mmCIF file with all atom_site columns, C-alpha atoms in Angstrom:
data_model
loop_
_atom_site.group_PDB
_atom_site.id
_atom_site.type_symbol
_atom_site.label_atom_id
_atom_site.label_alt_id
_atom_site.label_comp_id
_atom_site.label_asym_id
_atom_site.label_entity_id
_atom_site.label_seq_id
_atom_site.pdbx_PDB_ins_code
_atom_site.Cartn_x
_atom_site.Cartn_y
_atom_site.Cartn_z
_atom_site.occupancy
_atom_site.B_iso_or_equiv
_atom_site.pdbx_formal_charge
_atom_site.auth_seq_id
_atom_site.auth_comp_id
_atom_site.auth_asym_id
_atom_site.auth_atom_id
_atom_site.pdbx_PDB_model_num
ATOM 1   C CA . UNK K 1 1   ? -62.630 -33.797 -41.770 1.00 0.00 ? 970  UNK K CA 1
ATOM 2   C CA . UNK K 1 2   ? -62.698 -35.677 -38.455 1.00 0.00 ? 971  UNK K CA 1
ATOM 3   C CA . UNK K 1 3   ? -62.079 -39.200 -39.813 1.00 0.00 ? 972  UNK K CA 1
ATOM 4   C CA . UNK K 1 4   ? -58.718 -39.235 -37.983 1.00 0.00 ? 973  UNK K CA 1
ATOM 5   C CA . UNK K 1 5   ? -60.590 -39.078 -34.661 1.00 0.00 ? 974  UNK K CA 1
ATOM 6   C CA . UNK K 1 6   ? -61.597 -42.712 -35.173 1.00 0.00 ? 975  UNK K CA 1
ATOM 7   C CA . UNK K 1 7   ? -58.303 -43.605 -33.446 1.00 0.00 ? 976  UNK K CA 1
ATOM 8   C CA . UNK K 1 8   ? -59.228 -41.468 -30.419 1.00 0.00 ? 977  UNK K CA 1
ATOM 9   C CA . UNK K 1 9   ? -62.676 -42.983 -29.830 1.00 0.00 ? 978  UNK K CA 1
ATOM 10  C CA . UNK K 1 10  ? -61.387 -46.178 -28.104 1.00 0.00 ? 979  UNK K CA 1
ATOM 11  C CA . UNK K 1 11  ? -59.518 -43.958 -25.630 1.00 0.00 ? 980  UNK K CA 1
ATOM 12  C CA . UNK K 1 12  ? -62.708 -42.129 -24.682 1.00 0.00 ? 981  UNK K CA 1
ATOM 13  C CA . UNK K 1 13  ? -65.396 -44.775 -25.188 1.00 0.00 ? 982  UNK K CA 1
ATOM 14  C CA . UNK K 1 14  ? -63.814 -48.172 -24.509 1.00 0.00 ? 983  UNK K CA 1
ATOM 15  C CA . UNK K 1 15  ? -65.522 -51.364 -25.689 1.00 0.00 ? 984  UNK K CA 1
ATOM 16  C CA . UNK K 1 16  ? -65.008 -53.833 -22.817 1.00 0.00 ? 985  UNK K CA 1
ATOM 17  C CA . UNK K 1 17  ? -65.491 -56.798 -25.142 1.00 0.00 ? 986  UNK K CA 1
ATOM 18  C CA . UNK K 1 18  ? -62.945 -55.652 -27.727 1.00 0.00 ? 987  UNK K CA 1
ATOM 19  C CA . UNK K 1 19  ? -59.757 -57.682 -27.933 1.00 0.00 ? 988  UNK K CA 1
ATOM 20  C CA . UNK K 1 20  ? -58.018 -55.214 -30.238 1.00 0.00 ? 989  UNK K CA 1
ATOM 21  C CA . UNK K 1 21  ? -55.061 -53.359 -28.699 1.00 0.00 ? 990  UNK K CA 1
ATOM 22  C CA . UNK K 1 22  ? -55.276 -49.574 -28.398 1.00 0.00 ? 991  UNK K CA 1
ATOM 23  C CA . UNK K 1 23  ? -53.135 -47.900 -31.059 1.00 0.00 ? 992  UNK K CA 1
ATOM 24  C CA . UNK K 1 24  ? -51.977 -44.376 -30.204 1.00 0.00 ? 993  UNK K CA 1
ATOM 25  C CA . UNK K 1 25  ? -53.457 -41.855 -32.649 1.00 0.00 ? 994  UNK K CA 1
ATOM 26  C CA . UNK K 1 26  ? -51.086 -40.238 -35.143 1.00 0.00 ? 995  UNK K CA 1
ATOM 27  C CA . UNK K 1 27  ? -53.385 -37.331 -36.060 1.00 0.00 ? 996  UNK K CA 1
ATOM 28  C CA . UNK K 1 28  ? -56.585 -35.793 -34.736 1.00 0.00 ? 997  UNK K CA 1
ATOM 29  C CA . UNK K 1 29  ? -58.988 -32.941 -35.445 1.00 0.00 ? 998  UNK K CA 1
ATOM 30  C CA . UNK K 1 30  ? -59.578 -30.375 -32.701 1.00 0.00 ? 999  UNK K CA 1
ATOM 31  C CA . UNK K 1 31  ? -61.840 -27.348 -32.975 1.00 0.00 ? 1000 UNK K CA 1
ATOM 32  C CA . UNK K 1 32  ? -61.896 -24.062 -31.108 1.00 0.00 ? 1001 UNK K CA 1
ATOM 33  C CA . UNK K 1 33  ? -65.563 -23.114 -30.887 1.00 0.00 ? 1002 UNK K CA 1
ATOM 34  C CA . UNK K 1 34  ? -66.619 -19.505 -30.315 1.00 0.00 ? 1003 UNK K CA 1
ATOM 35  C CA . UNK K 1 35  ? -70.003 -18.991 -28.633 1.00 0.00 ? 1004 UNK K CA 1
ATOM 36  C CA . UNK K 1 36  ? -71.493 -15.609 -29.564 1.00 0.00 ? 1005 UNK K CA 1
ATOM 37  C CA . UNK K 1 37  ? -74.493 -13.684 -28.256 1.00 0.00 ? 1006 UNK K CA 1
ATOM 38  C CA . UNK K 1 38  ? -77.643 -13.758 -30.406 1.00 0.00 ? 1007 UNK K CA 1
ATOM 39  C CA . UNK K 1 39  ? -78.030 -10.014 -29.756 1.00 0.00 ? 1008 UNK K CA 1
ATOM 40  C CA . UNK K 1 40  ? -76.484 -8.233  -32.762 1.00 0.00 ? 1009 UNK K CA 1
ATOM 41  C CA . UNK K 1 41  ? -75.015 -5.335  -30.727 1.00 0.00 ? 1010 UNK K CA 1
ATOM 42  C CA . UNK K 1 42  ? -73.088 -7.775  -28.497 1.00 0.00 ? 1011 UNK K CA 1
ATOM 43  C CA . UNK K 1 43  ? -72.046 -10.200 -31.243 1.00 0.00 ? 1012 UNK K CA 1
ATOM 44  C CA . UNK K 1 44  ? -68.581 -8.765  -31.892 1.00 0.00 ? 1013 UNK K CA 1
ATOM 45  C CA . UNK K 1 45  ? -67.070 -10.500 -28.842 1.00 0.00 ? 1014 UNK K CA 1
ATOM 46  C CA . UNK K 1 46  ? -67.546 -14.215 -28.004 1.00 0.00 ? 1015 UNK K CA 1
ATOM 47  C CA . UNK K 1 47  ? -69.279 -15.117 -24.756 1.00 0.00 ? 1016 UNK K CA 1
ATOM 48  C CA . UNK K 1 48  ? -66.971 -18.109 -24.400 1.00 0.00 ? 1017 UNK K CA 1
ATOM 49  C CA . UNK K 1 49  ? -64.343 -19.998 -26.337 1.00 0.00 ? 1018 UNK K CA 1
ATOM 50  C CA . UNK K 1 50  ? -64.406 -23.776 -26.088 1.00 0.00 ? 1019 UNK K CA 1
ATOM 51  C CA . UNK K 1 51  ? -62.163 -26.615 -27.177 1.00 0.00 ? 1020 UNK K CA 1
ATOM 52  C CA . UNK K 1 52  ? -63.923 -29.545 -28.827 1.00 0.00 ? 1021 UNK K CA 1
ATOM 53  C CA . UNK K 1 53  ? -62.940 -32.904 -30.321 1.00 0.00 ? 1022 UNK K CA 1
ATOM 54  C CA . UNK K 1 54  ? -65.639 -34.318 -32.623 1.00 0.00 ? 1023 UNK K CA 1
ATOM 55  C CA . UNK K 1 55  ? -66.319 -38.014 -33.155 1.00 0.00 ? 1024 UNK K CA 1
ATOM 56  C CA . UNK K 1 56  ? -65.373 -39.557 -36.512 1.00 0.00 ? 1025 UNK K CA 1
ATOM 57  C CA . UNK K 1 57  ? -68.813 -38.863 -38.031 1.00 0.00 ? 1026 UNK K CA 1
ATOM 58  C CA . UNK K 1 58  ? -69.019 -35.301 -36.625 1.00 0.00 ? 1027 UNK K CA 1
ATOM 59  C CA . UNK K 1 59  ? -72.373 -36.096 -35.013 1.00 0.00 ? 1028 UNK K CA 1
ATOM 60  C CA . UNK K 1 60  ? -71.221 -35.704 -31.405 1.00 0.00 ? 1029 UNK K CA 1
ATOM 61  C CA . UNK K 1 61  ? -68.301 -34.714 -29.214 1.00 0.00 ? 1030 UNK K CA 1
ATOM 62  C CA . UNK K 1 62  ? -65.586 -36.876 -27.707 1.00 0.00 ? 1031 UNK K CA 1
ATOM 63  C CA . UNK K 1 63  ? -64.446 -33.904 -25.636 1.00 0.00 ? 1032 UNK K CA 1
ATOM 64  C CA . UNK K 1 64  ? -66.006 -30.466 -25.203 1.00 0.00 ? 1033 UNK K CA 1
ATOM 65  C CA . UNK K 1 65  ? -65.356 -27.819 -22.520 1.00 0.00 ? 1034 UNK K CA 1
ATOM 66  C CA . UNK K 1 66  ? -64.499 -24.124 -22.051 1.00 0.00 ? 1035 UNK K CA 1
ATOM 67  C CA . UNK K 1 67  ? -60.884 -23.314 -22.861 1.00 0.00 ? 1036 UNK K CA 1
ATOM 68  C CA . UNK K 1 68  ? -60.256 -21.589 -19.505 1.00 0.00 ? 1037 UNK K CA 1
ATOM 69  C CA . UNK K 1 69  ? -61.219 -24.778 -17.639 1.00 0.00 ? 1038 UNK K CA 1
ATOM 70  C CA . UNK K 1 70  ? -58.949 -26.802 -19.942 1.00 0.00 ? 1039 UNK K CA 1
ATOM 71  C CA . UNK K 1 71  ? -55.970 -24.477 -19.374 1.00 0.00 ? 1040 UNK K CA 1
ATOM 72  C CA . UNK K 1 72  ? -56.435 -24.456 -15.566 1.00 0.00 ? 1041 UNK K CA 1
ATOM 73  C CA . UNK K 1 73  ? -55.523 -28.155 -15.469 1.00 0.00 ? 1042 UNK K CA 1
ATOM 74  C CA . UNK K 1 74  ? -52.051 -27.347 -16.769 1.00 0.00 ? 1043 UNK K CA 1
ATOM 75  C CA . UNK K 1 75  ? -51.270 -24.381 -14.516 1.00 0.00 ? 1044 UNK K CA 1
ATOM 76  C CA . UNK K 1 76  ? -48.720 -25.399 -11.906 1.00 0.00 ? 1045 UNK K CA 1
ATOM 77  C CA . UNK K 1 77  ? -50.288 -25.412 -8.452  1.00 0.00 ? 1046 UNK K CA 1
ATOM 78  C CA . UNK K 1 78  ? -48.386 -24.063 -5.451  1.00 0.00 ? 1047 UNK K CA 1
ATOM 79  C CA . UNK K 1 79  ? -46.858 -26.829 -3.348  1.00 0.00 ? 1048 UNK K CA 1
ATOM 80  C CA . UNK K 1 80  ? -48.471 -27.304 0.044   1.00 0.00 ? 1049 UNK K CA 1
ATOM 81  C CA . UNK K 1 81  ? -46.044 -27.567 2.938   1.00 0.00 ? 1050 UNK K CA 1
ATOM 82  C CA . UNK K 1 82  ? -46.406 -30.767 4.961   1.00 0.00 ? 1051 UNK K CA 1
ATOM 83  C CA . UNK K 1 83  ? -46.666 -29.699 8.611   1.00 0.00 ? 1052 UNK K CA 1
ATOM 84  C CA . UNK K 1 84  ? -47.747 -33.080 9.983   1.00 0.00 ? 1053 UNK K CA 1
ATOM 85  C CA . UNK K 1 85  ? -45.446 -34.426 12.718  1.00 0.00 ? 1054 UNK K CA 1
ATOM 86  C CA . UNK K 1 86  ? -46.334 -38.080 13.351  1.00 0.00 ? 1055 UNK K CA 1
ATOM 87  C CA . UNK K 1 87  ? -45.260 -39.616 16.674  1.00 0.00 ? 1056 UNK K CA 1
ATOM 88  C CA . UNK K 1 88  ? -45.519 -43.133 18.079  1.00 0.00 ? 1057 UNK K CA 1
ATOM 89  C CA . UNK K 1 89  ? -47.663 -43.697 21.146  1.00 0.00 ? 1058 UNK K CA 1
ATOM 90  C CA . UNK K 1 90  ? -45.779 -45.498 23.931  1.00 0.00 ? 1059 UNK K CA 1
ATOM 91  C CA . UNK K 1 91  ? -47.597 -47.183 26.824  1.00 0.00 ? 1060 UNK K CA 1
ATOM 92  C CA . UNK K 1 92  ? -46.422 -45.838 30.174  1.00 0.00 ? 1061 UNK K CA 1
ATOM 93  C CA . UNK K 1 93  ? -45.130 -48.349 32.743  1.00 0.00 ? 1062 UNK K CA 1
ATOM 94  C CA . UNK K 1 94  ? -44.080 -50.884 30.159  1.00 0.00 ? 1063 UNK K CA 1
ATOM 95  C CA . UNK K 1 95  ? -40.337 -51.443 30.132  1.00 0.00 ? 1064 UNK K CA 1
ATOM 96  C CA . UNK K 1 96  ? -38.116 -52.967 27.506  1.00 0.00 ? 1065 UNK K CA 1
ATOM 97  C CA . UNK K 1 97  ? -38.639 -56.636 26.667  1.00 0.00 ? 1066 UNK K CA 1
ATOM 98  C CA . UNK K 1 98  ? -36.113 -58.842 28.530  1.00 0.00 ? 1067 UNK K CA 1
ATOM 99  C CA . UNK K 1 99  ? -33.754 -60.795 26.297  1.00 0.00 ? 1068 UNK K CA 1
ATOM 100 C CA . UNK K 1 100 ? -34.785 -64.375 25.498  1.00 0.00 ? 1069 UNK K CA 1
ATOM 101 C CA . UNK K 1 101 ? -38.491 -63.917 26.244  1.00 0.00 ? 1070 UNK K CA 1
#
């Protein structure tokens, strides 16, 4: 089910001694994980929804975090106006350099 994620693993966990070039993955398996309350009365609505990318053996995660945190990275941030006005400091009493000196 997650065998295609074998191509993603070198992007996440890089072997520094490997001489093989990184090949961009063509396919991958991604899961949306719903975390529910163990209390039966509150179990109809998930406590959180997470996005997860399993490793090729499905024994661990290559990536795992709440979906709202993931989406916040792609929300366009408001541009901050640059109000800095840099100026050069000039020493007082020092005139222009005479020609030929």
